Coordinates of C-alpha atoms in Angstrom, one line a residue:
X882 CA -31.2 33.2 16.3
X883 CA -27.8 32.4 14.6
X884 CA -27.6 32.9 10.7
X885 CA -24.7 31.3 9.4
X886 CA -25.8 27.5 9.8
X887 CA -29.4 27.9 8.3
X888 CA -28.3 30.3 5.6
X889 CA -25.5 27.7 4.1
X890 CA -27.7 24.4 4.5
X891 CA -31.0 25.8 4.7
X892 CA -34.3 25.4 7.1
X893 CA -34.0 21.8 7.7
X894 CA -30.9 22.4 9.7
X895 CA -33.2 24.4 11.8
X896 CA -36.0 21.9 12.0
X897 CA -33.0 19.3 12.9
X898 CA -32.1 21.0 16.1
X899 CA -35.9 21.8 17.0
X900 CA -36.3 17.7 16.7
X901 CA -33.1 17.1 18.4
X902 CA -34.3 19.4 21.8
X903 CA -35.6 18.2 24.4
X904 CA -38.7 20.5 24.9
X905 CA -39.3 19.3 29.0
X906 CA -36.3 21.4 29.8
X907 CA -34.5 24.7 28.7
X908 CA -33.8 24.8 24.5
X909 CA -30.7 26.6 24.0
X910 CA -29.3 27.6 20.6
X911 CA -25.8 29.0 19.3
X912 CA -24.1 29.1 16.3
X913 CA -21.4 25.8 17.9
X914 CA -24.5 23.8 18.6
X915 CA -26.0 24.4 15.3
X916 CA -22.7 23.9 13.9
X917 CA -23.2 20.2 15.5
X918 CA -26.4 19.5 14.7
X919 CA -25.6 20.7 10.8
X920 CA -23.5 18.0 10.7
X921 CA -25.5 15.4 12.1
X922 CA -27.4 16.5 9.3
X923 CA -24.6 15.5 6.4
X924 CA -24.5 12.7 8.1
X925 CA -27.6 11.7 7.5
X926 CA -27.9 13.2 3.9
X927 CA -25.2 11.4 3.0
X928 CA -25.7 8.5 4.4
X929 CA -28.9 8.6 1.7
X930 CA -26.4 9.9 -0.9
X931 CA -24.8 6.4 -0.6
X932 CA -28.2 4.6 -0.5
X933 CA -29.0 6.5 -3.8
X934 CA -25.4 5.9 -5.7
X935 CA -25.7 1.9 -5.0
X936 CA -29.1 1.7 -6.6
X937 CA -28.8 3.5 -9.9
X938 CA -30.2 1.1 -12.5
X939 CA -32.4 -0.9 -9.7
X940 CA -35.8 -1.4 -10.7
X941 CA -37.5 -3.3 -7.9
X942 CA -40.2 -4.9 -9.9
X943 CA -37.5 -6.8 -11.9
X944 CA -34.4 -6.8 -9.3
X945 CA -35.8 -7.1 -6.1
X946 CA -34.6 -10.4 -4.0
X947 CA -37.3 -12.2 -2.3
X948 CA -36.6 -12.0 1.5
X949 CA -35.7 -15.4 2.2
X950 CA -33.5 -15.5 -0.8
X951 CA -31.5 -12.6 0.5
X952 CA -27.6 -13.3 1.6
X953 CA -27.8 -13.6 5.0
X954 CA -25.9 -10.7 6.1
X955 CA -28.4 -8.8 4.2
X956 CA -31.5 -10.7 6.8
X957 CA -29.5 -9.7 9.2
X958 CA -29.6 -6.1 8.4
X959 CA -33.1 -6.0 7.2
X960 CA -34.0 -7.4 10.3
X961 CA -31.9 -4.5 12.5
X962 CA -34.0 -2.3 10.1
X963 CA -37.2 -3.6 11.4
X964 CA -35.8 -3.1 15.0
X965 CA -34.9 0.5 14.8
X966 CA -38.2 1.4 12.5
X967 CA -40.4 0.1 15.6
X968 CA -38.0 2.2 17.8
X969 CA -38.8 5.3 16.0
X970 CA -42.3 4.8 15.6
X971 CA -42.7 4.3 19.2
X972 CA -40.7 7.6 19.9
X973 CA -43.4 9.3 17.5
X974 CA -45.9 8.0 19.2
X975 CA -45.0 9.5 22.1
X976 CA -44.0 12.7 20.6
X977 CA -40.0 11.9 21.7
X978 CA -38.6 13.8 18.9
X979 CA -35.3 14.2 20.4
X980 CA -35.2 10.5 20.5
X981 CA -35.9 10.3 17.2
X982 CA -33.4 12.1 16.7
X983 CA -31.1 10.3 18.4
X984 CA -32.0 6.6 16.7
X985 CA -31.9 8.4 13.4
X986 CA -28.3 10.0 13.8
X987 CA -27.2 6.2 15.6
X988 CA -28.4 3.8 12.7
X989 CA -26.9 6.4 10.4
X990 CA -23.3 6.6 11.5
X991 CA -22.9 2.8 13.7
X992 CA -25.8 0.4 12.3
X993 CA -24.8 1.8 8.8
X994 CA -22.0 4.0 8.4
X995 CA -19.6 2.1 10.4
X996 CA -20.8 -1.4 9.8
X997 CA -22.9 -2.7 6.9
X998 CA -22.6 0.0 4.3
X999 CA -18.4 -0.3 5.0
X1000 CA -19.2 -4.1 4.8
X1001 CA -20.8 -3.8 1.4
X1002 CA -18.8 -1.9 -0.8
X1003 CA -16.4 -4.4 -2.1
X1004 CA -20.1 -6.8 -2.9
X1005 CA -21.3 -3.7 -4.5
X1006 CA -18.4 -2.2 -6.3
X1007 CA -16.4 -5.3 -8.1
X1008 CA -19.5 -7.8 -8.1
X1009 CA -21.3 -8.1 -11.7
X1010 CA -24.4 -6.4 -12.3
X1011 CA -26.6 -8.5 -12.0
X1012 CA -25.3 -11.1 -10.2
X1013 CA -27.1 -12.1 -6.7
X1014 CA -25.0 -11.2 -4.0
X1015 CA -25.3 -7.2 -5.4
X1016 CA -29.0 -7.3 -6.5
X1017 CA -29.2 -9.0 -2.6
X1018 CA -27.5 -6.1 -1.4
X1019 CA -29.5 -3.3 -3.2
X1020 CA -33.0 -4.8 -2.3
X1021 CA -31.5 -4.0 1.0
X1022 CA -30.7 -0.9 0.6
X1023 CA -34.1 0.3 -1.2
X1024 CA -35.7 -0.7 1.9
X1025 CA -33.7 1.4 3.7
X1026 CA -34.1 4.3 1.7
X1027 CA -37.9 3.7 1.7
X1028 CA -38.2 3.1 5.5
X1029 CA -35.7 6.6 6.1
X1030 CA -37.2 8.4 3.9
X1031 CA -40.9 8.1 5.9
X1032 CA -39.0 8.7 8.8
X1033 CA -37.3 12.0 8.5
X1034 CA -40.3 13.6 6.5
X1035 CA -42.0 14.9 9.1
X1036 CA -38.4 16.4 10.4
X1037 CA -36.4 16.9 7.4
X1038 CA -39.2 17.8 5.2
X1039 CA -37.6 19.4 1.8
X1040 CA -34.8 16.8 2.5
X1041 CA -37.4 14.1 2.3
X1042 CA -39.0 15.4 -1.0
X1043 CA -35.6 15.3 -2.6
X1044 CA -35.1 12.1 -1.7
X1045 CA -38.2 10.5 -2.6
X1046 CA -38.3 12.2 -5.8
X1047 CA -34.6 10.4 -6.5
X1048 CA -35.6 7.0 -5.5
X1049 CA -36.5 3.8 -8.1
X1050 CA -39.8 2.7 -8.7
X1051 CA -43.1 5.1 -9.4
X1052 CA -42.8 8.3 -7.2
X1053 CA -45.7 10.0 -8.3
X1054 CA -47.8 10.4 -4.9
X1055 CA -45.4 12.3 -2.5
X1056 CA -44.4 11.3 0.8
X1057 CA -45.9 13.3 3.1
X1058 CA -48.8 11.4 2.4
X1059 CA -47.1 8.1 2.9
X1060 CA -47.8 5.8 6.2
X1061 CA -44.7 3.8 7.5
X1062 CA -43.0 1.7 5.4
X1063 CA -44.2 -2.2 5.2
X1064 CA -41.0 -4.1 5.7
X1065 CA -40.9 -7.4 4.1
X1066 CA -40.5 -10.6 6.6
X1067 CA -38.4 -13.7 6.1
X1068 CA -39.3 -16.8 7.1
X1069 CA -35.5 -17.3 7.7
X1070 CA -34.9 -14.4 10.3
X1071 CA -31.7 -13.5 11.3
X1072 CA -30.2 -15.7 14.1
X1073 CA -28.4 -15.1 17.6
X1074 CA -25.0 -15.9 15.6
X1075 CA -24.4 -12.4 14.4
X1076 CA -23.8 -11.4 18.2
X1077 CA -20.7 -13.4 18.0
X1078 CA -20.3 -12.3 14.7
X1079 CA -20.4 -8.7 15.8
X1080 CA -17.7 -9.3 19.0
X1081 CA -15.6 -11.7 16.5
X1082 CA -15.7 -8.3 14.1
X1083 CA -14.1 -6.3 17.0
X1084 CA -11.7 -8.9 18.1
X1085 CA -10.2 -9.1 14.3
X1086 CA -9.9 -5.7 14.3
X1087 CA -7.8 -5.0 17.0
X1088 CA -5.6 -8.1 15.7
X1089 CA -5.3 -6.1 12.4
X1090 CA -4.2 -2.8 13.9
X1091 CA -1.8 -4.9 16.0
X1092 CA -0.4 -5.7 12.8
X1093 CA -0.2 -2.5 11.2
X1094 CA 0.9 -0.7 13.9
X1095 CA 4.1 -3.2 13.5
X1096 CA 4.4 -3.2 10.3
X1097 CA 3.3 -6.1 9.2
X1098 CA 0.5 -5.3 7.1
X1099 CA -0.6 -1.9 5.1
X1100 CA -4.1 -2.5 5.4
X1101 CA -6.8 -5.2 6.5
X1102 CA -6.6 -6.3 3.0
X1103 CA -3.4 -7.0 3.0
X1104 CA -5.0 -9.8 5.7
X1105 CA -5.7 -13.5 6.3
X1106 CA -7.7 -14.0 9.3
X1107 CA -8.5 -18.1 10.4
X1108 CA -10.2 -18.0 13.6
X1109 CA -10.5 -21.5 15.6
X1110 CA -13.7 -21.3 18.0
X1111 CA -15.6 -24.0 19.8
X1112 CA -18.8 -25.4 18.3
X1113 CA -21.4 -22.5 18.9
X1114 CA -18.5 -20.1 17.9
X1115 CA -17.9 -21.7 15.2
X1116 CA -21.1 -22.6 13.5
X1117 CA -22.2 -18.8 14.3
X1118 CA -19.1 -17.6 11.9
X1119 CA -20.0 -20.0 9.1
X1120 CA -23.3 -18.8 9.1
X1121 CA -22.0 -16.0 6.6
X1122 CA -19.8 -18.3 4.6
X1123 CA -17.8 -16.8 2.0
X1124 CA -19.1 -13.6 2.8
X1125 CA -16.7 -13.8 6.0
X1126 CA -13.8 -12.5 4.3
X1127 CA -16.0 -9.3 3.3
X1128 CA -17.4 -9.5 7.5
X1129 CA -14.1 -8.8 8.1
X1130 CA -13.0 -6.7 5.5
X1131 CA -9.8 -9.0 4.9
X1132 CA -8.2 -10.6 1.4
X1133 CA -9.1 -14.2 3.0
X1134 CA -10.9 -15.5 5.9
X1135 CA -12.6 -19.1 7.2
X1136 CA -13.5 -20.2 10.9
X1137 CA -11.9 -23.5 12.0
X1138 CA -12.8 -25.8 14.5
X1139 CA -10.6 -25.8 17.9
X1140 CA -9.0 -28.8 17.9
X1141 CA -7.0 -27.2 14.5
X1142 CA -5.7 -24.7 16.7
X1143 CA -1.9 -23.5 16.4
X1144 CA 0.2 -22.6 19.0
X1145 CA 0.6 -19.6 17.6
X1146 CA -2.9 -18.4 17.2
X1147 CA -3.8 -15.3 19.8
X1148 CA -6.1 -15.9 22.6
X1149 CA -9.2 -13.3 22.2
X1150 CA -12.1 -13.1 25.4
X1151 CA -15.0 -11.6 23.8
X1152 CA -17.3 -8.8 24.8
X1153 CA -20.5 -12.0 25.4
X1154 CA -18.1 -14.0 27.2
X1155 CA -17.0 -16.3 24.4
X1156 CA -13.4 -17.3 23.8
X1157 CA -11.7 -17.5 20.1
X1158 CA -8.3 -18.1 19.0
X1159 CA -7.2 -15.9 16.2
X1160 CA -4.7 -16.2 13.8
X1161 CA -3.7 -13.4 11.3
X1162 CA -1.0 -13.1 8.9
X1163 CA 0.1 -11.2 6.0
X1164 CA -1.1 -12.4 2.9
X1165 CA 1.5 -13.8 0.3
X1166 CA -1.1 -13.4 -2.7
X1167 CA -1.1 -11.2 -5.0
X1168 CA -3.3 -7.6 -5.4
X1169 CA -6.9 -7.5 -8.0
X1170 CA -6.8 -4.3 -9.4
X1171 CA -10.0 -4.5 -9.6
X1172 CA -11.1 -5.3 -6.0
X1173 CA -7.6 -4.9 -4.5
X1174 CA -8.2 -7.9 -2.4
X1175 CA -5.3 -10.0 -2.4
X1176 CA -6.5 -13.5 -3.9
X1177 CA -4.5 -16.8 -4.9
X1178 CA -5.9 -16.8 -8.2
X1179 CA -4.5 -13.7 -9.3
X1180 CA -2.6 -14.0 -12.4
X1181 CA -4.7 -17.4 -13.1
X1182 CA -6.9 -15.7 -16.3
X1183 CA -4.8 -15.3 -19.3
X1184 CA -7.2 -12.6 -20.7
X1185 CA -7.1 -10.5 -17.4
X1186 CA -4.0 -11.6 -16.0
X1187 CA -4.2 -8.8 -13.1
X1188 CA -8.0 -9.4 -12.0
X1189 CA -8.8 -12.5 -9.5

């Protein structure tokens, strides 16, 4: 068998690609294919890397958010959590490794990479401490960690034990004698909005490299975003509030109703067959160094004249 993978990263490399075959057909092996699945593996490493670095000085019996007091982007994703956890327990159950696998590696780089960790860094970067959006965030997060961490220990065994050695709270009993992790219900669950909110995501993206690509604007947060939607539309996107600037990942955004619509506000079909008007513009505000979103009230603090 090829050396070079499983010498550099180890044996759980190796017990990666043995998960990741599908044993009713013919297992092949190569140094390019383990090359592949070696980085599926940093992908999931450091997808816990980032889980780990966000709760450093999080105690959960003094931090932890109750789950209906939880933002509710962060139901949302405890809820998608509880989905794919019953996805790859049933895949155990029926000794699918490959498809656990496969659900690992996707929450990994879409659920989380691409969507809510990129969603949360501003929340958990420039927020205070303590203050309860970020303490709402990381009681997310050590869920996640806890739920992962159970699931790649029978797979990623001495990658497991790292982990769980690393993570807040009493670690004294080790996790290979664990049974799932009990996720924590809300009696506000997460609603049907966030498939608009999803689409709306992907529609305001493609308006923001639109503007990039001309010019206009640097980055998202150099930004505004108002979107004018019809009534399920629009009370789907105020379901996250203020939060929809950080949905977004632009300096300012709000959800208007239709009838405020300008003319000059771009017509956007989305993917579930919804319609939404969007209107994005360079912002005139000036730059936080601090979060480096571009905010009206910069310049407002006489003692920190350059923070918002």
């Amino acid at each position: 068998a090829p050396q070079t993978v499983t010498k550099t990263l180890g044996a759980d490399v190796l017990r990666l690609w043995v998960a990741a075959s599908d044993y009713s057909g013919e297992i092949a092996i190569s140094d390019k294919l383990l090359s592949r699945i070696a980085d599926a593996y940093r992908r999931i490493r450091n997808t816990v890397r980032y889980l780990l670095s966000n709760l450093h000085g999080f105690d959960p019996l003094l931090h932890t958010v109750a789950p209906d007091d939880l933002l509710s982007m962060d139901r949302w994703a405890l809820s998608e959590l509880a989905r794919v956890q019953g996805e790859i327990m049933a895949a155990y159950s029926a000794k699918q490794f490959h498809h656990v696998y496969q659900l690992l590696h996707n929450y990994c780089a879409v659920d989380l990479g691409s969507l809510y960790l990129d969603v949360l860094k501003d929340r958990l970067y420039t927020l205070p401490e303590a203050s309860h959006a970020r303490r709402s965030a990381q009681t997310v997060l050590l869920h996640i960690a806890e739920a992962m961490t159970r699931w790649i220990a029978p797979i990623l065994s001495f990658t497991a034990d790292e982990i769980w050695k690393l993570l807040p709270g009493d670690r004294s009993q080790t996790v290979f004698i664990q049974t799932w992790y009990a996720l924590p219900t809300s009696s506000r669950p997460a609603s049907d909005a966030w498939t608009t909110l999803l689409a709306a995501r992907e529609a305001v993206k493609k308006e923001l490299e639109s503007l990039r690509a001309a010019g206009t604007i640097g980055s998202p947060l150099d930004a505004d975003v108002v979107i004018y939607a019809e009534a399920a539309a629009h009370e789907a996107l105020a379901t996250v509030g203020d939060e929809l600037r950080f949905w977004f990942i632009t300096s300012d955004a709000n959800a208007q109703p239709l009838s405020l619509k300008p003319a000059t506000a771009s017509e956007v079909k989305l993917e579930n067959g919804q319609t939404m008007w969007i209107a994005a513009t360079a912002t005139t505000a000036d730059k936080c160094s601090r979060c480096w979103h571009r905010r009206p009230d910069v310049g407002q603090h006489a003692v920190h004249p350059a923070l918002c």
